[in-house]
XYZ file of C-alpha atoms in Angstrom:
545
model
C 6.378 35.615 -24.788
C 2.627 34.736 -24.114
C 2.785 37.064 -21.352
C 5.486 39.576 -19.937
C 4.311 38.931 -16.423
C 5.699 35.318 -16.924
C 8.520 34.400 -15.147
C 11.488 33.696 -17.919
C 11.734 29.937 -19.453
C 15.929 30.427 -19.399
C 18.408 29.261 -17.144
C 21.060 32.082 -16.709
C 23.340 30.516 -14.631
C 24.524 27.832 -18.375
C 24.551 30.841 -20.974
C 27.841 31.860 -22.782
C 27.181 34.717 -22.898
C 24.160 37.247 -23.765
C 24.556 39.877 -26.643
C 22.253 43.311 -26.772
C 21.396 43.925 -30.782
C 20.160 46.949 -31.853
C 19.712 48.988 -35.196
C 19.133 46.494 -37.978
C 20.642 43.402 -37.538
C 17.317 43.276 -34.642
C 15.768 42.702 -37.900
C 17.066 39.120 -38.286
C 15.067 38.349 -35.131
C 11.985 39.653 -35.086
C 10.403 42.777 -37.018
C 10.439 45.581 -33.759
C 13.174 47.806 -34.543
C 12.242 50.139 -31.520
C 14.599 49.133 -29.057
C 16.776 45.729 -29.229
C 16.736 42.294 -29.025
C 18.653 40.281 -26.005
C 20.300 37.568 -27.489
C 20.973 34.799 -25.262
C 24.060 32.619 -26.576
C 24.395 28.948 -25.702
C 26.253 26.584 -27.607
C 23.723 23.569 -26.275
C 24.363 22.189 -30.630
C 27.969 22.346 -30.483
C 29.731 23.595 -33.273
C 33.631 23.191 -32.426
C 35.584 20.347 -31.417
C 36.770 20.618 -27.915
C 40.662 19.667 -27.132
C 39.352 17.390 -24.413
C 36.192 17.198 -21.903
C 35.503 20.339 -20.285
C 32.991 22.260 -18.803
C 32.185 24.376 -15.824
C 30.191 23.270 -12.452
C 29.367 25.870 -9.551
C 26.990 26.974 -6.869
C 25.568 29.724 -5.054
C 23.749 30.450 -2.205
C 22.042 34.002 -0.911
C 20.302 35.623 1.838
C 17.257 37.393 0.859
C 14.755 34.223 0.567
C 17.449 31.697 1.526
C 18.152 30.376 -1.933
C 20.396 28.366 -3.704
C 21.630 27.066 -6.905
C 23.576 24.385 -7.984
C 24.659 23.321 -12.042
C 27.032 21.268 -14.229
C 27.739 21.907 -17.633
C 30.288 19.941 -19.822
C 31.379 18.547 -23.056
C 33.039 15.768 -24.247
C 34.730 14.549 -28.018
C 34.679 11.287 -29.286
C 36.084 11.286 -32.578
C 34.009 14.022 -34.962
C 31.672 14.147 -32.454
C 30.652 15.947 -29.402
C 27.965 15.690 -26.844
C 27.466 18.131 -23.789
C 25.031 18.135 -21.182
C 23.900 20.600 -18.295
C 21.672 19.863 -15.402
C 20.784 22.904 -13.078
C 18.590 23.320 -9.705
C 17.516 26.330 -8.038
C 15.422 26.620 -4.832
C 14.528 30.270 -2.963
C 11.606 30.787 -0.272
C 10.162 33.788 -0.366
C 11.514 37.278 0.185
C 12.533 39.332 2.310
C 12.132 43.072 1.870
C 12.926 45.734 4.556
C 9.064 45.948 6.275
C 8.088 41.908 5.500
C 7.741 38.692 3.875
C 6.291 39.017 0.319
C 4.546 35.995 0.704
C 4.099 33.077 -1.665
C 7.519 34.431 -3.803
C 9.006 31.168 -3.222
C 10.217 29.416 -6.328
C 11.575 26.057 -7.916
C 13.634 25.133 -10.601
C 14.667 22.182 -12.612
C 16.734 22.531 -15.703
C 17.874 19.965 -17.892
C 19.714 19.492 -21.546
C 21.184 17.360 -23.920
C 22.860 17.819 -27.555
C 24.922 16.229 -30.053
C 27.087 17.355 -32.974
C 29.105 16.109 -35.539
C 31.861 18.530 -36.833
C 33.403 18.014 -40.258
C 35.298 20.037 -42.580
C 32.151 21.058 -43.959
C 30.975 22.180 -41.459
C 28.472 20.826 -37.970
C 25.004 19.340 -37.737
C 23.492 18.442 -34.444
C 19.989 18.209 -32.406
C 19.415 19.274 -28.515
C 16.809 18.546 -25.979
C 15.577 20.777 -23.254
C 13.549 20.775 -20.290
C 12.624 23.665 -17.879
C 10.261 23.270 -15.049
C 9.802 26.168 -12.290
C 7.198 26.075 -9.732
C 6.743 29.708 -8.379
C 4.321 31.877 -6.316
C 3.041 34.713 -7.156
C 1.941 37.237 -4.043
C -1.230 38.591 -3.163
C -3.375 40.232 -0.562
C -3.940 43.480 -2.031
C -6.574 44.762 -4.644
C -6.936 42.997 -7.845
C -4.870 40.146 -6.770
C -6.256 36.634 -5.266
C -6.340 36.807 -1.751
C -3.426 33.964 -0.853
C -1.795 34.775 -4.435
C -0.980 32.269 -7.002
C 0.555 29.127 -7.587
C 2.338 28.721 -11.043
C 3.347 25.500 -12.188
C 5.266 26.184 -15.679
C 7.598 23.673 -18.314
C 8.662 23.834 -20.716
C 9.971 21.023 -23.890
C 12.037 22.248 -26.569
C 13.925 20.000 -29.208
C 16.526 22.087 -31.672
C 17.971 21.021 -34.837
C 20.341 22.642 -36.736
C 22.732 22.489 -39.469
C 25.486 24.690 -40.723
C 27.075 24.180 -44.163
C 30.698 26.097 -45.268
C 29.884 27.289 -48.253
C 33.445 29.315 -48.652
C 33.371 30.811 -52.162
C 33.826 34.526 -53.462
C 30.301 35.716 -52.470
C 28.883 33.481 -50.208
C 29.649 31.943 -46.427
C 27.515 29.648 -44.883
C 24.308 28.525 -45.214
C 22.254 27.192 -42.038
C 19.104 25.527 -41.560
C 17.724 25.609 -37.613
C 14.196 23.841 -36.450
C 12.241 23.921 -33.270
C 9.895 22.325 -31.798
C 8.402 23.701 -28.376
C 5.993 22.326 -25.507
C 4.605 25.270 -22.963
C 2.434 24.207 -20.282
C 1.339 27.037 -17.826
C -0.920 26.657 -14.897
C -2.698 28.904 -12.240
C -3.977 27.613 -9.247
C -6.241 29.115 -6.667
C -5.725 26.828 -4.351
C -4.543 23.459 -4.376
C -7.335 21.917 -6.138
C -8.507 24.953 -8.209
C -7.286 25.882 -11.514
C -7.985 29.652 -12.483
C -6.247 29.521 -16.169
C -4.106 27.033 -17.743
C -2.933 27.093 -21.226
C -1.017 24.886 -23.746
C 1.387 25.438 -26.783
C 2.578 23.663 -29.206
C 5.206 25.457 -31.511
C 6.757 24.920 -34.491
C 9.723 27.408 -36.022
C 12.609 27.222 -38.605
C 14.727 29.091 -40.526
C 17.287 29.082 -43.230
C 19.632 31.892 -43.457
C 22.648 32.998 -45.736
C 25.802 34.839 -44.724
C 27.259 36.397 -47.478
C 30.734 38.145 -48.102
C 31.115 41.044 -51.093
C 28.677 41.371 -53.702
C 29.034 44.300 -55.490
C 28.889 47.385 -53.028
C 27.773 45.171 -50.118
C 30.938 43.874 -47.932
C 29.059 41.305 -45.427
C 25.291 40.441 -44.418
C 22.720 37.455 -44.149
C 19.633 36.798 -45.615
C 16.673 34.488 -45.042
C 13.351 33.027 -44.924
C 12.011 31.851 -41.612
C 8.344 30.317 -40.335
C 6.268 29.713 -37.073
C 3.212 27.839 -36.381
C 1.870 27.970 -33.028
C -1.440 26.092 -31.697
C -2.788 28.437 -28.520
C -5.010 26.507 -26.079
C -6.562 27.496 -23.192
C -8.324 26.581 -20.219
C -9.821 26.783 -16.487
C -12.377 30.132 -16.356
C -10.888 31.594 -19.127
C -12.655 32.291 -22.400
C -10.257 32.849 -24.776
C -10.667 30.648 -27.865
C -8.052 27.705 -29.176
C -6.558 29.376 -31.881
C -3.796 28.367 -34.891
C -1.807 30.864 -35.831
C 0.860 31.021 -38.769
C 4.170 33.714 -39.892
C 6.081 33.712 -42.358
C 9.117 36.297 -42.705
C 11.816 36.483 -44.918
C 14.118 39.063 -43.966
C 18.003 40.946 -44.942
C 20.467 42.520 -43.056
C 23.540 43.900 -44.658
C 26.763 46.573 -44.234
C 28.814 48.671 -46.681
C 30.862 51.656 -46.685
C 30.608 54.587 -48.775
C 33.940 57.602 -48.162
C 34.396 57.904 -44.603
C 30.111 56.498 -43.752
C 29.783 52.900 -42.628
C 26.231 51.422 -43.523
C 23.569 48.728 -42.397
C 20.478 48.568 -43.534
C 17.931 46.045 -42.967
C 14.396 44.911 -44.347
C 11.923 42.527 -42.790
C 8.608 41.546 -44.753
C 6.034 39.228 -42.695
C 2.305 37.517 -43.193
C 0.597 36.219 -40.406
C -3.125 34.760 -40.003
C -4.998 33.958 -36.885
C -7.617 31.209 -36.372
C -9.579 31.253 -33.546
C -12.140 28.236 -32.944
C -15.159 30.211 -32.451
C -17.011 26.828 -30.917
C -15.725 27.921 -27.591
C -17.813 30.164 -25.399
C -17.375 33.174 -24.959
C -18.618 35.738 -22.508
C -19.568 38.467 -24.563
C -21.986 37.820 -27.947
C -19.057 39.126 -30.381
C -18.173 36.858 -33.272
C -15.039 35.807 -33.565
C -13.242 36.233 -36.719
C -10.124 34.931 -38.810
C -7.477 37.735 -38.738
C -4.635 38.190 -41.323
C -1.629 40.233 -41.443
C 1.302 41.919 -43.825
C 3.457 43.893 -42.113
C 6.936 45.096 -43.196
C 10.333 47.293 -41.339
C 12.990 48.617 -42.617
C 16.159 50.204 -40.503
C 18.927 52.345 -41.572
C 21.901 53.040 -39.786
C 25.326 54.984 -40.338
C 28.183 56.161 -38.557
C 30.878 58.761 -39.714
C 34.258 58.844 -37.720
C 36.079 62.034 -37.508
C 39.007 60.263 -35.947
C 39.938 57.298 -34.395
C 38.546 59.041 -31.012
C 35.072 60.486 -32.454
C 32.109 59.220 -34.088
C 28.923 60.207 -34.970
C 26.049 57.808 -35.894
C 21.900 58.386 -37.034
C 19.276 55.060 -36.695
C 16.125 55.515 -38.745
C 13.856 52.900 -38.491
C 10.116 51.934 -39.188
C 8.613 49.213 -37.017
C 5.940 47.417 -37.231
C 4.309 44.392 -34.939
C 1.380 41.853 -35.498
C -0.824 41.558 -32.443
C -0.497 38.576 -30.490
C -3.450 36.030 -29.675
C -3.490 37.203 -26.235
C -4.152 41.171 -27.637
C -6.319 40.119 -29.782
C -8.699 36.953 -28.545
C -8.545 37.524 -24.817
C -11.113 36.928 -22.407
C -10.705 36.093 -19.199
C -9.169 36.803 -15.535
C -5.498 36.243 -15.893
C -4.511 35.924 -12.175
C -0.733 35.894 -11.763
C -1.063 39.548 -13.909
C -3.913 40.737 -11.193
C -6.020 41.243 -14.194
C -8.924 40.186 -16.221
C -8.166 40.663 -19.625
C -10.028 41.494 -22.780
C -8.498 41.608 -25.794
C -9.453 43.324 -29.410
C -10.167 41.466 -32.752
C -10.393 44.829 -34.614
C -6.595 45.451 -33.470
C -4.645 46.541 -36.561
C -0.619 46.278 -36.981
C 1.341 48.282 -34.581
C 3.203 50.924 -36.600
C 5.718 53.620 -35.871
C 8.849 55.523 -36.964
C 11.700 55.907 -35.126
C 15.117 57.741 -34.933
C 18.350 57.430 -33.146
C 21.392 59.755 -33.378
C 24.454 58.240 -30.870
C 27.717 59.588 -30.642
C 30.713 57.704 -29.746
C 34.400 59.169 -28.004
C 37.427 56.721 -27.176
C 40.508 56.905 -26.024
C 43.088 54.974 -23.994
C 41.152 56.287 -21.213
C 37.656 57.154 -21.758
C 34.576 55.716 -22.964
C 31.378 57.681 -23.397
C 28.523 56.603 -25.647
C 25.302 58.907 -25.831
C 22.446 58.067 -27.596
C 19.397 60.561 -28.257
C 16.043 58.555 -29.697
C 12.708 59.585 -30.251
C 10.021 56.772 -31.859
C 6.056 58.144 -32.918
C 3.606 55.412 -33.362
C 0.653 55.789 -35.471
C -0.664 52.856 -33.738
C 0.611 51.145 -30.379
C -0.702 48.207 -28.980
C -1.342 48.746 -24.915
C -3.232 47.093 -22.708
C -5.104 49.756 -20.192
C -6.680 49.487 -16.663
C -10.761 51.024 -17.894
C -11.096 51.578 -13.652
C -13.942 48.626 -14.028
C -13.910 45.914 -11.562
C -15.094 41.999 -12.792
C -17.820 41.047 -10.733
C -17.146 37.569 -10.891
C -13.550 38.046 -9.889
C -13.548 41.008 -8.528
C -10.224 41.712 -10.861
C -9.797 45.098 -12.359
C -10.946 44.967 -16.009
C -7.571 45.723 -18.464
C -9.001 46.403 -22.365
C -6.284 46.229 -25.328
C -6.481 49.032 -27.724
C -4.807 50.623 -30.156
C -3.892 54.052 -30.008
C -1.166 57.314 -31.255
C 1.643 57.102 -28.881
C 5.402 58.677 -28.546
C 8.293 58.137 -26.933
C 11.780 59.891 -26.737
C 14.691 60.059 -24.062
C 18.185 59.646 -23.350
C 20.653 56.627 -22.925
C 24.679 57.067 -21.795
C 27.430 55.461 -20.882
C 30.094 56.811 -19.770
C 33.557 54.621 -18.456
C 36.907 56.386 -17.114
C 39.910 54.561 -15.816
C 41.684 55.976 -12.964
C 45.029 56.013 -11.917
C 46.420 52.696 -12.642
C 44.284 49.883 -11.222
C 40.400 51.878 -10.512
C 37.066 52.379 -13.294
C 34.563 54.452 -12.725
C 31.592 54.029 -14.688
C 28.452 55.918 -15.390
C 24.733 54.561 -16.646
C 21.935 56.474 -17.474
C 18.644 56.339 -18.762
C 15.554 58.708 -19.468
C 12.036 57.764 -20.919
C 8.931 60.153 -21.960
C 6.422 58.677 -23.673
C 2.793 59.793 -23.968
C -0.790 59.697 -25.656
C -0.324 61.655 -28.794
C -3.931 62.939 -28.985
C -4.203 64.350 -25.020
C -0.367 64.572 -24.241
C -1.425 62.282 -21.297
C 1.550 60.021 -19.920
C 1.602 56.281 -21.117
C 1.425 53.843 -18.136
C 4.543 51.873 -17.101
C 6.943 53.963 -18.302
C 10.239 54.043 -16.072
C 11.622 56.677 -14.499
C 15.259 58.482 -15.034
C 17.530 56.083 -13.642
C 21.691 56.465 -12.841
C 23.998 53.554 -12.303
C 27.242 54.279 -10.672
C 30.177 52.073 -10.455
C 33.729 52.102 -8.841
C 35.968 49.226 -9.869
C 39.089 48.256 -8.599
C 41.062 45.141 -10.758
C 44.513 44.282 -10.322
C 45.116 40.684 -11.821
C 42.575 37.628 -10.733
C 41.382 40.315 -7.716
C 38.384 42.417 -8.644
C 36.414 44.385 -6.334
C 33.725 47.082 -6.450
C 31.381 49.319 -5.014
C 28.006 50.759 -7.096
C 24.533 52.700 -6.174
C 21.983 52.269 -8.557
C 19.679 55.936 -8.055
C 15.953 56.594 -9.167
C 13.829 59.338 -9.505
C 10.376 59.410 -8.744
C 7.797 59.193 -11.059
C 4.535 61.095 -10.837
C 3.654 60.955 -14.756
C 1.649 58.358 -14.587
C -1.735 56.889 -16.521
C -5.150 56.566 -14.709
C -5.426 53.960 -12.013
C -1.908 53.699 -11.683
C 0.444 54.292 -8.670
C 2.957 56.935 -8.603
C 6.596 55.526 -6.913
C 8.986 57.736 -5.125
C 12.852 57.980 -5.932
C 15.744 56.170 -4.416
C 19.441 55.321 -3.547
C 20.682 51.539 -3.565
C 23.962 50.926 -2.645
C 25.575 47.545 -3.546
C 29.368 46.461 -3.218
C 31.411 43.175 -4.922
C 34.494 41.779 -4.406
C 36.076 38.590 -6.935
C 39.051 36.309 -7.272
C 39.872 33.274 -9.619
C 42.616 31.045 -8.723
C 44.512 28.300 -11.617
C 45.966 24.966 -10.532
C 46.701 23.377 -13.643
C 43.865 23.070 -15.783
C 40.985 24.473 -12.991
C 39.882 27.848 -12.619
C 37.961 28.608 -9.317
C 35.881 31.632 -9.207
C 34.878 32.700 -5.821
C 32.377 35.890 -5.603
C 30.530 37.876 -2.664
C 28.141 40.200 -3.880
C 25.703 42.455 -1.476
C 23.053 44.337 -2.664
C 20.939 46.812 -0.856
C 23.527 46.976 1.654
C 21.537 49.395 4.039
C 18.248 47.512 3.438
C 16.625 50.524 1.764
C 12.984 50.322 1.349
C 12.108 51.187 -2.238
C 9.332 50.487 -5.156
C 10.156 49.539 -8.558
C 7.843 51.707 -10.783
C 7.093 48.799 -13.493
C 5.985 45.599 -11.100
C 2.392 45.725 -9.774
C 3.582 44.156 -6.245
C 4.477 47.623 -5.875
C 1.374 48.545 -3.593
C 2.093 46.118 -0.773
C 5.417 45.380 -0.445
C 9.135 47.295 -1.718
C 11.901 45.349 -3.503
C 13.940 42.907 -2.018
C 16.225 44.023 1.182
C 19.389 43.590 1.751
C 21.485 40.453 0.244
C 24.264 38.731 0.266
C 25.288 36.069 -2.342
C 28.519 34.114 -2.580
C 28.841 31.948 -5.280
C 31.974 29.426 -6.595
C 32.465 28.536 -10.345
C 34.889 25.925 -11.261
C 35.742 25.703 -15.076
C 38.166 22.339 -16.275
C 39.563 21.232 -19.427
């Protein structure tokens, strides 16, 4: 989260499964109720008891940058106990796109994990160890990037502990405790024997949370009280100072029912300080000060069925977000984002209120979901090209500021089954946001996008075609590039075989089947080369118990 350029510290090829939370219960995670959380689940503590050692082990391999990917995952009892482990490696040179290389977009990967539980009627306690190391490129050879690009050398240590106690009375669950301790290490070469930027963190987070059942009006929620300390260092030609920083949050989310309205609500209350060491230089004379935060959001959601087929739902939520370090301390070229970056010590809280309404219909047949949202910020933290150039590094200058923003749009989803064996499904999503004071558009906001999908599924056989279609997008902020629309067509095709207690999953994707040259509106690689070309993947999954 230091960065959103930053290439993702998760392996997705081991998760569970991945949940998308929105309306209040996002307040359990983090206080920005604008939007929703991802949630990636992964029992690495396990909290069942398996029936006997199991797992799942696959590959894949794909065409694009010649990549591949292989990875184990498994568990095993002994007695109350149970230990898994997962080891995964990924390698891909760089891409291909319909008019060239996009070179230096190779990549790396070494993933590697280890936990323990011990389940009793009481419930589990356990501890896991992580480590992620990816070795990536990042293009270049175009304005505001380094000539050659950049080398990133990233990994990442994490050690989770965590336990879960049954409480099982009248009003109350569980109660669980969770601790982590995290190691980031981030480097940016120039070359070789050059490092542009290279920072360190060391982080420290817990929790404890309550699930409770009925008390009084309230049928089911949690409730908690979490902290994280983080110690931000930084070096290479980059001025931004060491700094300590400290939250603490405690936080509700809970459902009831009044008539024929279902309820959740949700609170979040949070106080953060910031200590930079202002003994490190800095390139411009301003002193740098101690910040300190309290910020609060609250969410309110309800949905009234007319029937079993038709529902009708409202979100109203205020938001709120504490600056990061970055926003606020920065100073400094920041190469694999083609920017130098300087932040804003002034920055106050991010603020905003937001509404949803969402309407649901469902039958045996049909699925549609449409959701109308509009969110007005009173303050929104952005970080903004100024059209200056560094001298030094000839990168263009981005400033972080603070200013009166709003967004609205559309989201749908719509899913019809057709004749006995065929889906077709329909996404689509619409964003508007601009400057409240000039009406101006914001910078890197998407354009209208439509997913289309045909499935056919009869048994273990699956097999699809889709075409994922853009508009262009010519509201754009100063100093940034407009991108034209487009048509993607992909197509699938799946089967999974049992022979006693195996299940093979064999899959051949291809994507971008008629190696359509396109731009993708939000990444800055956008002025020299188009997203990847055409691809094929085939991958094999084999899961045993």
């Amino acid at each position: 989260a230091t960065s959103p350029d930053h290439a993702v510290s998760v392996e997705p090829f081991t998760i569970d499964r991945i949940e998308v939370i929105r309306g209040p219960k996002v307040l359990l995670k983090n206080s920005t109720t604008m939007g929703g959380v991802v949630n990636i689940i992964r029992d690495e503590i396990p909290k069942e008891i398996p029936g006997s050692f199991s797992g799942n082990a696959g590959f894949y391999g794909e065409s694009v940058n010649s990549g591949y990917l292989g990875g184990i995952v498994a568990q095993l009892p002994i007695g109350k106990f149970v230990l898994r482990g997962e080891a995964t490696k990924r390698r891909a040179d760089d891409l291909r796109t319909p008019i060239g290389i996009l070179v230096n977009s190779d990549i790396a990967t070494d993933n590697y994990s280890a936990g323990i539980s011990f389940i009793g009627h009481w419930g589990f306690t356990g501890m896991s160890i992580r480590e992620f190391k990816s070795d990536y490129g990042v293009p270049g050879g175009f304005v505001g990037a380094h000539p050659n690009g950049v080398d990133i050398s990233m990994l990442k240590r994490q050690i989770n502990g965590k336990i879960n106690y049954q409480i099982n009375s009248e009003s109350f669950e569980n109660i669980e405790f969770q601790l982590s301790r995290d190691y980031y290490k981030h480097t940016e070469y120039e070359r070789a024997d050059i490092i542009g930027a290279q920072f360190v963190i060391y982080n420290l987070r817990g929790s404890l949370d309550i699930a409770n059942k009925k008390i009084g009006f309230l049928d089911f929620g949690t409730s908690g009280i979490s902290f994280e300390a983080r110690d931000f260092n930084i070096g290479g030609y980059v001025f931004t100072p060491p700094t300590k920083s400290l939250k603490l949050s405690g936080y509700s989310f809970q459902t009831f029912e009044l008539t024929d309205f279902s309820f959740e609500t949700g609170f979040r209350m949070s106080y953060d300080e910031f200590h930079p060491d202002d003994s490190n230089p800095s390139t411009n004379d301003e002193v740098i000060i101690d910040r300190k935060f309290f910020s609060y959001s609250l969410s309110l959601s309800t949905l009234y069925s007319i029937n079993k087929t038709i529902s009708f739902g409202i979100n109203i939520n205020k938001t709120s977000r504490v600056p990061t370090i970055e926003e606020l301390y920065s100073e400094g070229p920041h190469l694999a984002a083609y920017s130098y970056e300087v932040g804003n010590q002034n920055l106050e809280s991010e603020s905003g209120f937001g509404a949803e309404l969402f309407s649901y219909f469902k039958t045996e047949d049909i699925f549609l979901m449409i959701t109308f949202f509009r969110n007005d910020f009173s303050y929104f933290i952005i970080p903004r090209n100024t059209g200056k150039i560094n001298s030094q590094t000839l990168l263009p200058i981005y400033q972080t500021e603070g200013v009166s923003a709003v967004f609205y749009g559309v989201e749908s989803y719509l899913e019809l089954k057709l004749l006995e064996y065929f889906t077709f499904s329909n996404t689509l999503s619409f964003t508007y946001g601009n400057f409240n004071e000039s009406g101006n558009p914001l910078p890197q906001i998407p354009p209208l996008k439509n997913i289309i999908q045909l499935k056919y599924l009869n048994g273990n056989f699956i097999t699809g075609i889709s075409t994922e279609i853009a508009a262009d997008q010519n509201r754009v902020d100063l100093f940034e590039t407009t991108t034209a629309g487009y048509a993607v067509f992909s197509a699938f095709i799946q089967y999974s075989i049992e022979t006693g207690s195996l299940i093979h999953n064999i899959s051949l994707n291809g994507d971008n089947l008629f190696n359509k040259e396109y731009r993708n509106h939000l990444s800055r690689v956008k002025v020299i080369m188009p997203e990847a070309g055409i691809n094929f993947k085939l991958s094999y999954r084999l899961y045993f118990w």
